[in-house]
């Protein structure tokens, strides 16, 4: 159970950070431009996306909790595919993500028409809902058939941590290259995808969907890495700690030298 809670925390933290950074970037741009109306449109889009993703996650979760092996296999496969494509996209565009968001928002700001407001609302909704859908799919894949308040609290803790990181960034306390940070943490998610693949094979073999290897040693290894020792979950946790620790040291560990007065002769 511990690894399931750990995965819930890590996944919520990573997906939450991306959503928080996107929303924070948009709000900062609008604040600098004095676009109060568009800021309200942005907040409304964020709330709508959260409600829509929560309703979708609840509906899918209600189905997943019936402990249907075929459904669990489908969730593992969809989650692995969704995260893999997200990582590829992030590796290609993450470096320019902040600039692209600023450019997109700037094209809507300064325009008081209804279509501009609809355009910004749709853009923000899509950006946040995409993260919410990935989060729901990933969490259900790792926690299908588990449920429970501990699992929910781990998810909330991960989201709270991402909001805390976003707050520190907005105040300039934590100095992070947004593009590289998102790329690094997205790459770490690939480690969890490896864990998903072992879970996919384990559940698929139990359901008779995935053909069982003739070598019993391979079967035992898949079972062991899937349930007895989910090592990739722990590697991912270590990776997150390394990345966050690196940026924390860069932000807080470098002290400015104290100027020394030079006496003139």
PDB file of C-alpha atoms in Angstrom:
ATOM      1  CA  UNK A   1       0.000   0.000   0.000  1.00  0.00           C
ATOM      2  CA  UNK A   2       2.872   2.381   0.751  1.00  0.00           C
ATOM      3  CA  UNK A   3       4.073   2.422  -2.845  1.00  0.00           C
ATOM      4  CA  UNK A   4       0.526   3.238  -4.023  1.00  0.00           C
ATOM      5  CA  UNK A   5       0.413   6.239  -1.683  1.00  0.00           C
ATOM      6  CA  UNK A   6       3.904   7.255  -2.831  1.00  0.00           C
ATOM      7  CA  UNK A   7       2.865   7.054  -6.466  1.00  0.00           C
ATOM      8  CA  UNK A   8      -0.284   9.083  -5.780  1.00  0.00           C
ATOM      9  CA  UNK A   9       1.810  11.797  -4.138  1.00  0.00           C
ATOM     10  CA  UNK A  10       4.448  11.889  -6.901  1.00  0.00           C
ATOM     11  CA  UNK A  11       1.970  11.891  -9.766  1.00  0.00           C
ATOM     12  CA  UNK A  12      -0.210  14.594  -8.176  1.00  0.00           C
ATOM     13  CA  UNK A  13       2.869  16.662  -7.391  1.00  0.00           C
ATOM     14  CA  UNK A  14       4.265  16.489 -10.943  1.00  0.00           C
ATOM     15  CA  UNK A  15       1.018  17.068 -12.812  1.00  0.00           C
ATOM     16  CA  UNK A  16      -0.009  19.732 -10.292  1.00  0.00           C
ATOM     17  CA  UNK A  17       3.252  21.624 -10.785  1.00  0.00           C
ATOM     18  CA  UNK A  18       2.754  21.819 -14.534  1.00  0.00           C
ATOM     19  CA  UNK A  19      -0.825  23.073 -14.157  1.00  0.00           C
ATOM     20  CA  UNK A  20       0.200  25.585 -11.469  1.00  0.00           C
ATOM     21  CA  UNK A  21       3.087  26.938 -13.553  1.00  0.00           C
ATOM     22  CA  UNK A  22       0.863  27.320 -16.597  1.00  0.00           C
ATOM     23  CA  UNK A  23      -1.838  29.196 -14.665  1.00  0.00           C
ATOM     24  CA  UNK A  24       0.745  31.290 -12.808  1.00  0.00           C
ATOM     25  CA  UNK A  25       2.394  32.320 -16.095  1.00  0.00           C
ATOM     26  CA  UNK A  26      -0.942  33.348 -17.579  1.00  0.00           C
ATOM     27  CA  UNK A  27      -1.989  35.355 -14.508  1.00  0.00           C
ATOM     28  CA  UNK A  28       1.367  37.132 -14.317  1.00  0.00           C
ATOM     29  CA  UNK A  29       1.136  38.195 -17.966  1.00  0.00           C
ATOM     30  CA  UNK A  30      -2.425  39.482 -17.484  1.00  0.00           C
ATOM     31  CA  UNK A  31      -1.494  41.287 -14.262  1.00  0.00           C
ATOM     32  CA  UNK A  32       1.368  43.101 -15.995  1.00  0.00           C
ATOM     33  CA  UNK A  33      -1.031  44.181 -18.724  1.00  0.00           C
ATOM     34  CA  UNK A  34      -3.705  45.247 -16.258  1.00  0.00           C
ATOM     35  CA  UNK A  35      -6.250  42.866 -17.788  1.00  0.00           C
ATOM     36  CA  UNK A  36      -8.538  42.365 -14.792  1.00  0.00           C
ATOM     37  CA  UNK A  37     -11.438  41.090 -16.915  1.00  0.00           C
ATOM     38  CA  UNK A  38      -9.236  38.474 -18.557  1.00  0.00           C
ATOM     39  CA  UNK A  39      -7.867  37.442 -15.166  1.00  0.00           C
ATOM     40  CA  UNK A  40     -11.441  36.653 -14.084  1.00  0.00           C
ATOM     41  CA  UNK A  41     -11.961  34.681 -17.312  1.00  0.00           C
ATOM     42  CA  UNK A  42      -8.787  32.718 -16.535  1.00  0.00           C
ATOM     43  CA  UNK A  43      -9.902  31.903 -12.992  1.00  0.00           C
ATOM     44  CA  UNK A  44     -13.333  30.832 -14.270  1.00  0.00           C
ATOM     45  CA  UNK A  45     -11.658  28.533 -16.819  1.00  0.00           C
ATOM     46  CA  UNK A  46      -9.450  26.988 -14.121  1.00  0.00           C
ATOM     47  CA  UNK A  47     -12.435  26.320 -11.829  1.00  0.00           C
ATOM     48  CA  UNK A  48     -14.457  24.843 -14.720  1.00  0.00           C
ATOM     49  CA  UNK A  49     -11.557  22.555 -15.690  1.00  0.00           C
ATOM     50  CA  UNK A  50     -11.135  21.367 -12.085  1.00  0.00           C
ATOM     51  CA  UNK A  51     -14.847  20.577 -11.768  1.00  0.00           C
ATOM     52  CA  UNK A  52     -14.913  18.772 -15.127  1.00  0.00           C
ATOM     53  CA  UNK A  53     -11.808  16.697 -14.332  1.00  0.00           C
ATOM     54  CA  UNK A  54     -13.080  15.872 -10.841  1.00  0.00           C
ATOM     55  CA  UNK A  55     -16.410  14.660 -12.228  1.00  0.00           C
ATOM     56  CA  UNK A  56     -14.651  12.570 -14.877  1.00  0.00           C
ATOM     57  CA  UNK A  57     -12.225  11.104 -12.322  1.00  0.00           C
ATOM     58  CA  UNK A  58     -15.086  10.243  -9.963  1.00  0.00           C
ATOM     59  CA  UNK A  59     -17.024   8.512 -12.734  1.00  0.00           C
ATOM     60  CA  UNK A  60     -13.992   6.526 -13.888  1.00  0.00           C
ATOM     61  CA  UNK A  61     -13.056   5.750 -10.292  1.00  0.00           C
ATOM     62  CA  UNK A  62     -16.502   4.339  -9.579  1.00  0.00           C
ATOM     63  CA  UNK A  63     -16.023   1.959 -12.497  1.00  0.00           C
ATOM     64  CA  UNK A  64     -12.424   1.098 -11.562  1.00  0.00           C
ATOM     65  CA  UNK A  65     -13.316   0.156  -8.004  1.00  0.00           C
ATOM     66  CA  UNK A  66     -15.282  -2.856  -9.186  1.00  0.00           C
ATOM     67  CA  UNK A  67     -11.850  -4.521  -9.457  1.00  0.00           C
ATOM     68  CA  UNK A  68     -12.317  -5.545 -13.082  1.00  0.00           C
ATOM     69  CA  UNK A  69      -9.018  -6.973 -14.406  1.00  0.00           C
ATOM     70  CA  UNK A  70      -9.827  -6.066 -18.028  1.00  0.00           C
ATOM     71  CA  UNK A  71     -10.524  -2.473 -17.026  1.00  0.00           C
ATOM     72  CA  UNK A  72      -7.337  -2.283 -14.980  1.00  0.00           C
ATOM     73  CA  UNK A  73      -5.310  -3.489 -17.954  1.00  0.00           C
ATOM     74  CA  UNK A  74      -6.971  -0.841 -20.147  1.00  0.00           C
ATOM     75  CA  UNK A  75      -6.178   1.856 -17.570  1.00  0.00           C
ATOM     76  CA  UNK A  76      -2.536   0.776 -17.370  1.00  0.00           C
ATOM     77  CA  UNK A  77      -2.216   0.889 -21.140  1.00  0.00           C
ATOM     78  CA  UNK A  78      -3.957   4.260 -21.596  1.00  0.00           C
ATOM     79  CA  UNK A  79      -2.024   5.868 -18.737  1.00  0.00           C
ATOM     80  CA  UNK A  80       1.318   4.634 -20.062  1.00  0.00           C
ATOM     81  CA  UNK A  81       0.491   5.901 -23.558  1.00  0.00           C
ATOM     82  CA  UNK A  82      -0.771   9.269 -22.297  1.00  0.00           C
ATOM     83  CA  UNK A  83       2.282   9.903 -20.126  1.00  0.00           C
ATOM     84  CA  UNK A  84       4.718   8.698 -22.791  1.00  0.00           C
ATOM     85  CA  UNK A  85       3.278  11.063 -25.409  1.00  0.00           C
ATOM     86  CA  UNK A  86       3.246  13.888 -22.851  1.00  0.00           C
ATOM     87  CA  UNK A  87       6.945  13.339 -22.090  1.00  0.00           C
ATOM     88  CA  UNK A  88       7.833  13.371 -25.805  1.00  0.00           C
ATOM     89  CA  UNK A  89       5.861  16.597 -26.252  1.00  0.00           C
ATOM     90  CA  UNK A  90       7.489  18.156 -23.188  1.00  0.00           C
ATOM     91  CA  UNK A  91      10.979  17.230 -24.355  1.00  0.00           C
ATOM     92  CA  UNK A  92      10.330  18.987 -27.661  1.00  0.00           C
ATOM     93  CA  UNK A  93       8.471  22.080 -26.456  1.00  0.00           C
ATOM     94  CA  UNK A  94       9.176  22.415 -22.709  1.00  0.00           C
ATOM     95  CA  UNK A  95      12.083  24.783 -23.231  1.00  0.00           C
ATOM     96  CA  UNK A  96       9.815  27.239 -25.066  1.00  0.00           C
ATOM     97  CA  UNK A  97       6.588  26.542 -23.153  1.00  0.00           C
ATOM     98  CA  UNK A  98       6.671  29.702 -21.041  1.00  0.00           C
ATOM     99  CA  UNK A  99       7.313  31.915 -24.069  1.00  0.00           C
ATOM    100  CA  UNK A 100       4.578  30.212 -26.093  1.00  0.00           C
ATOM    101  CA  UNK A 101       2.055  30.704 -23.282  1.00  0.00           C
ATOM    102  CA  UNK A 102       2.992  34.379 -22.943  1.00  0.00           C
ATOM    103  CA  UNK A 103       2.638  34.891 -26.700  1.00  0.00           C
ATOM    104  CA  UNK A 104      -0.726  33.134 -26.788  1.00  0.00           C
ATOM    105  CA  UNK A 105      -2.121  35.109 -23.856  1.00  0.00           C
ATOM    106  CA  UNK A 106      -0.807  38.389 -25.305  1.00  0.00           C
ATOM    107  CA  UNK A 107      -2.795  37.713 -28.485  1.00  0.00           C
ATOM    108  CA  UNK A 108      -6.013  37.665 -26.418  1.00  0.00           C
ATOM    109  CA  UNK A 109      -5.256  40.508 -24.004  1.00  0.00           C
ATOM    110  CA  UNK A 110      -6.115  44.043 -25.033  1.00  0.00           C
ATOM    111  CA  UNK A 111      -9.110  42.716 -26.951  1.00  0.00           C
ATOM    112  CA  UNK A 112     -12.444  43.341 -25.271  1.00  0.00           C
ATOM    113  CA  UNK A 113     -14.516  41.246 -27.676  1.00  0.00           C
ATOM    114  CA  UNK A 114     -16.481  38.217 -26.555  1.00  0.00           C
ATOM    115  CA  UNK A 115     -14.500  35.982 -28.917  1.00  0.00           C
ATOM    116  CA  UNK A 116     -11.235  36.982 -27.234  1.00  0.00           C
ATOM    117  CA  UNK A 117     -12.664  36.018 -23.833  1.00  0.00           C
ATOM    118  CA  UNK A 118     -13.933  32.709 -25.249  1.00  0.00           C
ATOM    119  CA  UNK A 119     -10.545  32.075 -26.851  1.00  0.00           C
ATOM    120  CA  UNK A 120      -8.658  32.669 -23.603  1.00  0.00           C
ATOM    121  CA  UNK A 121     -11.184  30.608 -21.623  1.00  0.00           C
ATOM    122  CA  UNK A 122     -10.817  27.700 -24.059  1.00  0.00           C
ATOM    123  CA  UNK A 123      -7.023  27.923 -24.016  1.00  0.00           C
ATOM    124  CA  UNK A 124      -6.793  27.926 -20.208  1.00  0.00           C
ATOM    125  CA  UNK A 125      -9.448  25.224 -19.872  1.00  0.00           C
ATOM    126  CA  UNK A 126      -7.604  22.943 -22.302  1.00  0.00           C
ATOM    127  CA  UNK A 127      -4.205  23.454 -20.633  1.00  0.00           C
ATOM    128  CA  UNK A 128      -5.545  22.721 -17.139  1.00  0.00           C
ATOM    129  CA  UNK A 129      -7.983  19.971 -18.176  1.00  0.00           C
ATOM    130  CA  UNK A 130      -5.219  18.141 -20.023  1.00  0.00           C
ATOM    131  CA  UNK A 131      -3.162  17.949 -16.853  1.00  0.00           C
ATOM    132  CA  UNK A 132      -6.241  16.965 -14.852  1.00  0.00           C
ATOM    133  CA  UNK A 133      -7.126  14.185 -17.277  1.00  0.00           C
ATOM    134  CA  UNK A 134      -3.565  12.828 -17.266  1.00  0.00           C
ATOM    135  CA  UNK A 135      -3.570  13.001 -13.477  1.00  0.00           C
ATOM    136  CA  UNK A 136      -6.888  11.125 -13.224  1.00  0.00           C
ATOM    137  CA  UNK A 137      -5.826   8.457 -15.685  1.00  0.00           C
ATOM    138  CA  UNK A 138      -2.428   7.952 -14.070  1.00  0.00           C
ATOM    139  CA  UNK A 139      -3.828   7.826 -10.535  1.00  0.00           C
ATOM    140  CA  UNK A 140      -6.553   5.368 -11.495  1.00  0.00           C
ATOM    141  CA  UNK A 141      -4.013   3.127 -13.197  1.00  0.00           C
ATOM    142  CA  UNK A 142      -1.841   2.996 -10.091  1.00  0.00           C
ATOM    143  CA  UNK A 143      -4.693   2.922  -7.592  1.00  0.00           C
ATOM    144  CA  UNK A 144      -7.479   1.061  -9.356  1.00  0.00           C
ATOM    145  CA  UNK A 145      -9.228  -1.208  -6.906  1.00  0.00           C
ATOM    146  CA  UNK A 146      -7.687   0.517  -3.847  1.00  0.00           C
ATOM    147  CA  UNK A 147      -9.497   3.758  -2.972  1.00  0.00           C
ATOM    148  CA  UNK A 148      -9.603   4.903   0.630  1.00  0.00           C
ATOM    149  CA  UNK A 149      -8.950   8.186   2.399  1.00  0.00           C
ATOM    150  CA  UNK A 150      -5.207   7.577   2.668  1.00  0.00           C
ATOM    151  CA  UNK A 151      -4.987   7.506  -1.091  1.00  0.00           C
ATOM    152  CA  UNK A 152      -6.996  10.733  -1.381  1.00  0.00           C
ATOM    153  CA  UNK A 153      -4.837  12.442   1.256  1.00  0.00           C
ATOM    154  CA  UNK A 154      -1.668  11.451  -0.616  1.00  0.00           C
ATOM    155  CA  UNK A 155      -3.115  13.031  -3.756  1.00  0.00           C
ATOM    156  CA  UNK A 156      -4.070  16.212  -1.881  1.00  0.00           C
ATOM    157  CA  UNK A 157      -0.592  16.385  -0.326  1.00  0.00           C
ATOM    158  CA  UNK A 158       0.970  16.177  -3.790  1.00  0.00           C
ATOM    159  CA  UNK A 159      -1.261  18.953  -5.134  1.00  0.00           C
ATOM    160  CA  UNK A 160      -0.578  21.077  -2.043  1.00  0.00           C
ATOM    161  CA  UNK A 161       3.158  20.618  -2.594  1.00  0.00           C
ATOM    162  CA  UNK A 162       2.845  21.753  -6.208  1.00  0.00           C
ATOM    163  CA  UNK A 163       0.876  24.843  -5.140  1.00  0.00           C
ATOM    164  CA  UNK A 164       3.570  25.579  -2.545  1.00  0.00           C
ATOM    165  CA  UNK A 165       6.277  25.375  -5.221  1.00  0.00           C
ATOM    166  CA  UNK A 166       4.242  27.679  -7.436  1.00  0.00           C
ATOM    167  CA  UNK A 167       3.867  30.198  -4.590  1.00  0.00           C
ATOM    168  CA  UNK A 168       7.613  30.211  -3.917  1.00  0.00           C
ATOM    169  CA  UNK A 169       8.266  30.751  -7.615  1.00  0.00           C
ATOM    170  CA  UNK A 170       5.765  33.619  -7.822  1.00  0.00           C
ATOM    171  CA  UNK A 171       7.488  35.334  -4.883  1.00  0.00           C
ATOM    172  CA  UNK A 172      10.929  34.838  -6.357  1.00  0.00           C
ATOM    173  CA  UNK A 173      12.043  32.744  -3.377  1.00  0.00           C
ATOM    174  CA  UNK A 174      12.690  29.698  -5.548  1.00  0.00           C
ATOM    175  CA  UNK A 175      14.543  30.300  -8.800  1.00  0.00           C
ATOM    176  CA  UNK A 176      13.761  27.660 -11.374  1.00  0.00           C
ATOM    177  CA  UNK A 177      14.162  27.415 -15.115  1.00  0.00           C
ATOM    178  CA  UNK A 178      10.550  26.438 -15.768  1.00  0.00           C
ATOM    179  CA  UNK A 179      11.191  24.663 -19.062  1.00  0.00           C
ATOM    180  CA  UNK A 180      14.092  22.565 -17.806  1.00  0.00           C
ATOM    181  CA  UNK A 181      12.295  21.784 -14.543  1.00  0.00           C
ATOM    182  CA  UNK A 182       9.238  20.466 -16.365  1.00  0.00           C
ATOM    183  CA  UNK A 183      11.417  18.490 -18.756  1.00  0.00           C
ATOM    184  CA  UNK A 184      13.398  16.894 -15.915  1.00  0.00           C
ATOM    185  CA  UNK A 185      10.316  15.929 -13.914  1.00  0.00           C
ATOM    186  CA  UNK A 186       8.538  14.699 -17.054  1.00  0.00           C
ATOM    187  CA  UNK A 187      11.480  12.423 -17.754  1.00  0.00           C
ATOM    188  CA  UNK A 188      11.175  11.038 -14.211  1.00  0.00           C
ATOM    189  CA  UNK A 189       7.576  10.105 -14.987  1.00  0.00           C
ATOM    190  CA  UNK A 190       8.939   7.708 -17.604  1.00  0.00           C
ATOM    191  CA  UNK A 191      10.343   5.689 -14.713  1.00  0.00           C
ATOM    192  CA  UNK A 192       6.805   5.320 -13.381  1.00  0.00           C
ATOM    193  CA  UNK A 193       5.703   4.287 -16.855  1.00  0.00           C
ATOM    194  CA  UNK A 194       8.151   1.361 -16.609  1.00  0.00           C
ATOM    195  CA  UNK A 195       6.410   0.414 -13.361  1.00  0.00           C
ATOM    196  CA  UNK A 196       3.087   0.677 -15.169  1.00  0.00           C
ATOM    197  CA  UNK A 197       4.270  -1.684 -17.881  1.00  0.00           C
ATOM    198  CA  UNK A 198       5.130  -4.352 -15.306  1.00  0.00           C
ATOM    199  CA  UNK A 199       1.700  -3.852 -13.710  1.00  0.00           C
ATOM    200  CA  UNK A 200       0.127  -4.022 -17.180  1.00  0.00           C
ATOM    201  CA  UNK A 201       1.813  -7.361 -17.896  1.00  0.00           C
ATOM    202  CA  UNK A 202       0.955  -8.763 -14.450  1.00  0.00           C
ATOM    203  CA  UNK A 203      -2.735  -7.872 -14.624  1.00  0.00           C
ATOM    204  CA  UNK A 204      -2.902  -8.792 -18.319  1.00  0.00           C
ATOM    205  CA  UNK A 205      -1.569 -12.280 -17.629  1.00  0.00           C
ATOM    206  CA  UNK A 206      -4.039 -12.753 -14.779  1.00  0.00           C
ATOM    207  CA  UNK A 207      -6.919 -11.663 -17.017  1.00  0.00           C
ATOM    208  CA  UNK A 208      -5.705 -13.824 -19.901  1.00  0.00           C
ATOM    209  CA  UNK A 209      -5.288 -10.772 -22.153  1.00  0.00           C
ATOM    210  CA  UNK A 210      -1.487 -10.837 -22.255  1.00  0.00           C
ATOM    211  CA  UNK A 211       0.054 -14.215 -23.161  1.00  0.00           C
ATOM    212  CA  UNK A 212       2.077 -15.657 -20.292  1.00  0.00           C
ATOM    213  CA  UNK A 213       5.769 -16.310 -21.087  1.00  0.00           C
ATOM    214  CA  UNK A 214       6.804 -19.945 -21.186  1.00  0.00           C
ATOM    215  CA  UNK A 215       9.755 -19.164 -18.927  1.00  0.00           C
ATOM    216  CA  UNK A 216       8.522 -19.275 -15.313  1.00  0.00           C
ATOM    217  CA  UNK A 217      11.488 -17.142 -14.216  1.00  0.00           C
ATOM    218  CA  UNK A 218      10.217 -14.242 -16.346  1.00  0.00           C
ATOM    219  CA  UNK A 219       6.724 -14.654 -14.906  1.00  0.00           C
ATOM    220  CA  UNK A 220       8.122 -14.593 -11.371  1.00  0.00           C
ATOM    221  CA  UNK A 221      10.186 -11.502 -12.164  1.00  0.00           C
ATOM    222  CA  UNK A 222       7.126  -9.648 -13.507  1.00  0.00           C
ATOM    223  CA  UNK A 223       5.104 -10.569 -10.406  1.00  0.00           C
ATOM    224  CA  UNK A 224       7.956  -9.557  -8.118  1.00  0.00           C
ATOM    225  CA  UNK A 225       8.552  -6.164  -9.743  1.00  0.00           C
ATOM    226  CA  UNK A 226       4.836  -5.499 -10.011  1.00  0.00           C
ATOM    227  CA  UNK A 227       3.733  -6.198  -6.422  1.00  0.00           C
ATOM    228  CA  UNK A 228       6.483  -7.469  -4.135  1.00  0.00           C
ATOM    229  CA  UNK A 229       9.126  -4.882  -4.999  1.00  0.00           C
ATOM    230  CA  UNK A 230       7.891  -1.929  -7.102  1.00  0.00           C
ATOM    231  CA  UNK A 231      11.438  -0.596  -7.344  1.00  0.00           C
ATOM    232  CA  UNK A 232      10.708   1.932 -10.085  1.00  0.00           C
ATOM    233  CA  UNK A 233       8.355   3.854  -7.795  1.00  0.00           C
ATOM    234  CA  UNK A 234      11.185   4.339  -5.318  1.00  0.00           C
ATOM    235  CA  UNK A 235      13.620   5.321  -8.065  1.00  0.00           C
ATOM    236  CA  UNK A 236      11.133   7.952  -9.251  1.00  0.00           C
ATOM    237  CA  UNK A 237      10.809   9.328  -5.723  1.00  0.00           C
ATOM    238  CA  UNK A 238      14.587   9.598  -5.496  1.00  0.00           C
ATOM    239  CA  UNK A 239      14.654  11.361  -8.854  1.00  0.00           C
ATOM    240  CA  UNK A 240      12.127  13.956  -7.705  1.00  0.00           C
ATOM    241  CA  UNK A 241      14.114  14.588  -4.529  1.00  0.00           C
ATOM    242  CA  UNK A 242      17.312  15.070  -6.539  1.00  0.00           C
ATOM    243  CA  UNK A 243      15.688  17.562  -8.929  1.00  0.00           C
ATOM    244  CA  UNK A 244      13.993  19.573  -6.173  1.00  0.00           C
ATOM    245  CA  UNK A 245      17.118  19.445  -4.018  1.00  0.00           C
ATOM    246  CA  UNK A 246      19.213  20.715  -6.916  1.00  0.00           C
ATOM    247  CA  UNK A 247      17.017  23.776  -7.439  1.00  0.00           C
ATOM    248  CA  UNK A 248      16.691  24.356  -3.691  1.00  0.00           C
ATOM    249  CA  UNK A 249      20.489  24.428  -3.326  1.00  0.00           C
ATOM    250  CA  UNK A 250      20.758  26.807  -6.264  1.00  0.00           C
ATOM    251  CA  UNK A 251      18.121  29.103  -4.754  1.00  0.00           C
ATOM    252  CA  UNK A 252      19.054  29.025  -1.066  1.00  0.00           C
ATOM    253  CA  UNK A 253      22.574  27.634  -0.961  1.00  0.00           C
ATOM    254  CA  UNK A 254      24.389  30.400  -2.798  1.00  0.00           C
ATOM    255  CA  UNK A 255      25.119  33.327  -0.539  1.00  0.00           C
ATOM    256  CA  UNK A 256      26.199  36.706  -1.773  1.00  0.00           C
ATOM    257  CA  UNK A 257      29.720  37.673  -0.681  1.00  0.00           C
ATOM    258  CA  UNK A 258      29.884  40.379   1.970  1.00  0.00           C
ATOM    259  CA  UNK A 259      31.487  43.492   0.463  1.00  0.00           C
ATOM    260  CA  UNK A 260      34.784  44.431   2.074  1.00  0.00           C
ATOM    261  CA  UNK A 261      35.568  48.078   2.557  1.00  0.00           C
ATOM    262  CA  UNK A 262      38.848  49.113   0.982  1.00  0.00           C
ATOM    263  CA  UNK A 263      40.801  51.749   2.837  1.00  0.00           C
ATOM    264  CA  UNK A 264      42.300  54.486   0.749  1.00  0.00           C
ATOM    265  CA  UNK A 265      45.860  55.570   1.500  1.00  0.00           C
TER     266      UNK A 265
END
